Amino acid sequence: MKNPKYNKSDDILNTFFKALASGDIRDLYNLHIPRSDVFYVRAKYQQDTGHMISLDRMERAMYLEGLLDSKDVLDPKRTREWE
């Protein structure tokens, strides 16, 4: 991925289909889809705490905890506002 786009929405499926429908293969290459682990851990977090957090926040937290490699994270060096 050369310049993946930061997806502020957690609607990954809709974003994927929009990129697919655009007809521009670069839109698909530039789309960042988190690893499945991020979805599972976020679901468990919500189940245990009752709080929903964004995929970006969960992915970043998992990266900071050493559970994901930098190659698996969108903008691993970018500090988020909540850090």
Tab-separated table of C-alpha atoms in Angstrom:
chain	number	residue	atom	x	y	z
A	1	MET	CA	0.000	0.000	0.000
A	2	LYS	CA	1.554	3.228	-1.089
A	3	ASN	CA	-0.769	5.814	0.457
A	4	PRO	CA	-3.618	4.080	2.269
A	5	LYS	CA	-6.571	6.265	3.100
A	6	TYR	CA	-7.556	6.829	6.704
A	7	ASN	CA	-11.104	5.610	6.967
A	8	LYS	CA	-12.829	7.554	9.719
A	9	SER	CA	-15.908	5.404	9.264
A	10	ASP	CA	-16.108	1.902	10.632
A	11	ASP	CA	-18.302	0.937	7.698
A	12	ILE	CA	-15.516	-1.013	6.012
A	13	LEU	CA	-17.827	-3.077	3.806
A	14	ASN	CA	-19.571	-0.014	2.357
A	15	THR	CA	-16.223	1.695	1.793
A	16	PHE	CA	-14.934	-1.424	0.037
A	17	PHE	CA	-17.942	-1.597	-2.282
A	18	LYS	CA	-17.644	2.101	-3.118
A	19	ALA	CA	-13.995	1.554	-4.037
A	20	LEU	CA	-14.969	-1.476	-6.111
A	21	ALA	CA	-17.738	0.425	-7.892
A	22	SER	CA	-15.463	3.350	-8.693
A	23	GLY	CA	-13.771	1.241	-11.344
A	24	ASP	CA	-10.366	2.576	-10.309
A	25	ILE	CA	-8.150	-0.231	-9.053
A	26	ARG	CA	-6.086	2.316	-7.087
A	27	ASP	CA	-9.065	2.925	-4.799
A	28	LEU	CA	-8.962	-0.735	-3.809
A	29	TYR	CA	-5.185	-0.803	-3.374
A	30	ASN	CA	-5.340	2.292	-1.184
A	31	LEU	CA	-8.093	0.982	1.080
A	32	HIS	CA	-6.927	-0.116	4.523
A	33	ILE	CA	-8.877	-3.025	5.992
A	34	PRO	CA	-7.802	-3.989	9.523
A	35	ARG	CA	-6.811	-7.573	10.281
A	36	SER	CA	-9.633	-9.797	11.480
A	37	ASP	CA	-8.076	-9.874	14.965
A	38	VAL	CA	-8.964	-6.193	15.359
A	39	PHE	CA	-12.654	-6.883	14.695
A	40	TYR	CA	-12.728	-9.816	17.135
A	41	VAL	CA	-10.905	-7.987	19.921
A	42	ARG	CA	-13.111	-4.931	19.491
A	43	ALA	CA	-16.257	-7.091	19.710
A	44	LYS	CA	-14.962	-8.702	22.918
A	45	TYR	CA	-14.044	-5.285	24.318
A	46	GLN	CA	-17.561	-4.032	23.634
A	47	GLN	CA	-19.078	-7.159	25.164
A	48	ASP	CA	-17.014	-6.788	28.336
A	49	THR	CA	-17.223	-3.005	28.788
A	50	GLY	CA	-20.371	-1.948	26.962
A	51	HIS	CA	-18.355	0.716	25.101
A	52	MET	CA	-17.873	0.798	21.341
A	53	ILE	CA	-14.599	2.213	20.065
A	54	SER	CA	-13.467	2.810	16.497
A	55	LEU	CA	-11.546	0.236	14.536
A	56	ASP	CA	-8.679	2.694	14.224
A	57	ARG	CA	-8.488	3.112	17.978
A	58	MET	CA	-8.584	-0.645	18.602
A	59	GLU	CA	-5.995	-1.293	15.905
A	60	ARG	CA	-3.718	1.410	17.319
A	61	ALA	CA	-4.128	0.127	20.878
A	62	MET	CA	-3.280	-3.404	19.780
A	63	TYR	CA	-0.213	-2.070	17.969
A	64	LEU	CA	0.935	-0.110	21.022
A	65	GLU	CA	0.508	-3.238	23.154
A	66	GLY	CA	2.711	-5.186	20.734
A	67	LEU	CA	-0.090	-7.369	19.379
A	68	LEU	CA	0.237	-6.098	15.784
A	69	ASP	CA	3.255	-5.329	13.623
A	70	SER	CA	3.693	-1.903	12.057
A	71	LYS	CA	3.040	-3.412	8.607
A	72	ASP	CA	-0.488	-4.344	9.782
A	73	VAL	CA	-1.436	-0.875	11.017
A	74	LEU	CA	-2.461	2.224	9.108
A	75	ASP	CA	-0.010	5.028	9.843
A	76	PRO	CA	1.788	3.313	12.744
A	77	LYS	CA	3.889	6.413	13.466
A	78	ARG	CA	0.939	8.828	13.531
A	79	THR	CA	-0.047	9.741	17.085
A	80	ARG	CA	-3.790	9.769	17.681
A	81	GLU	CA	-5.550	12.530	19.598
A	82	TRP	CA	-6.537	10.134	22.413
A	83	GLU	CA	-2.978	8.986	23.165
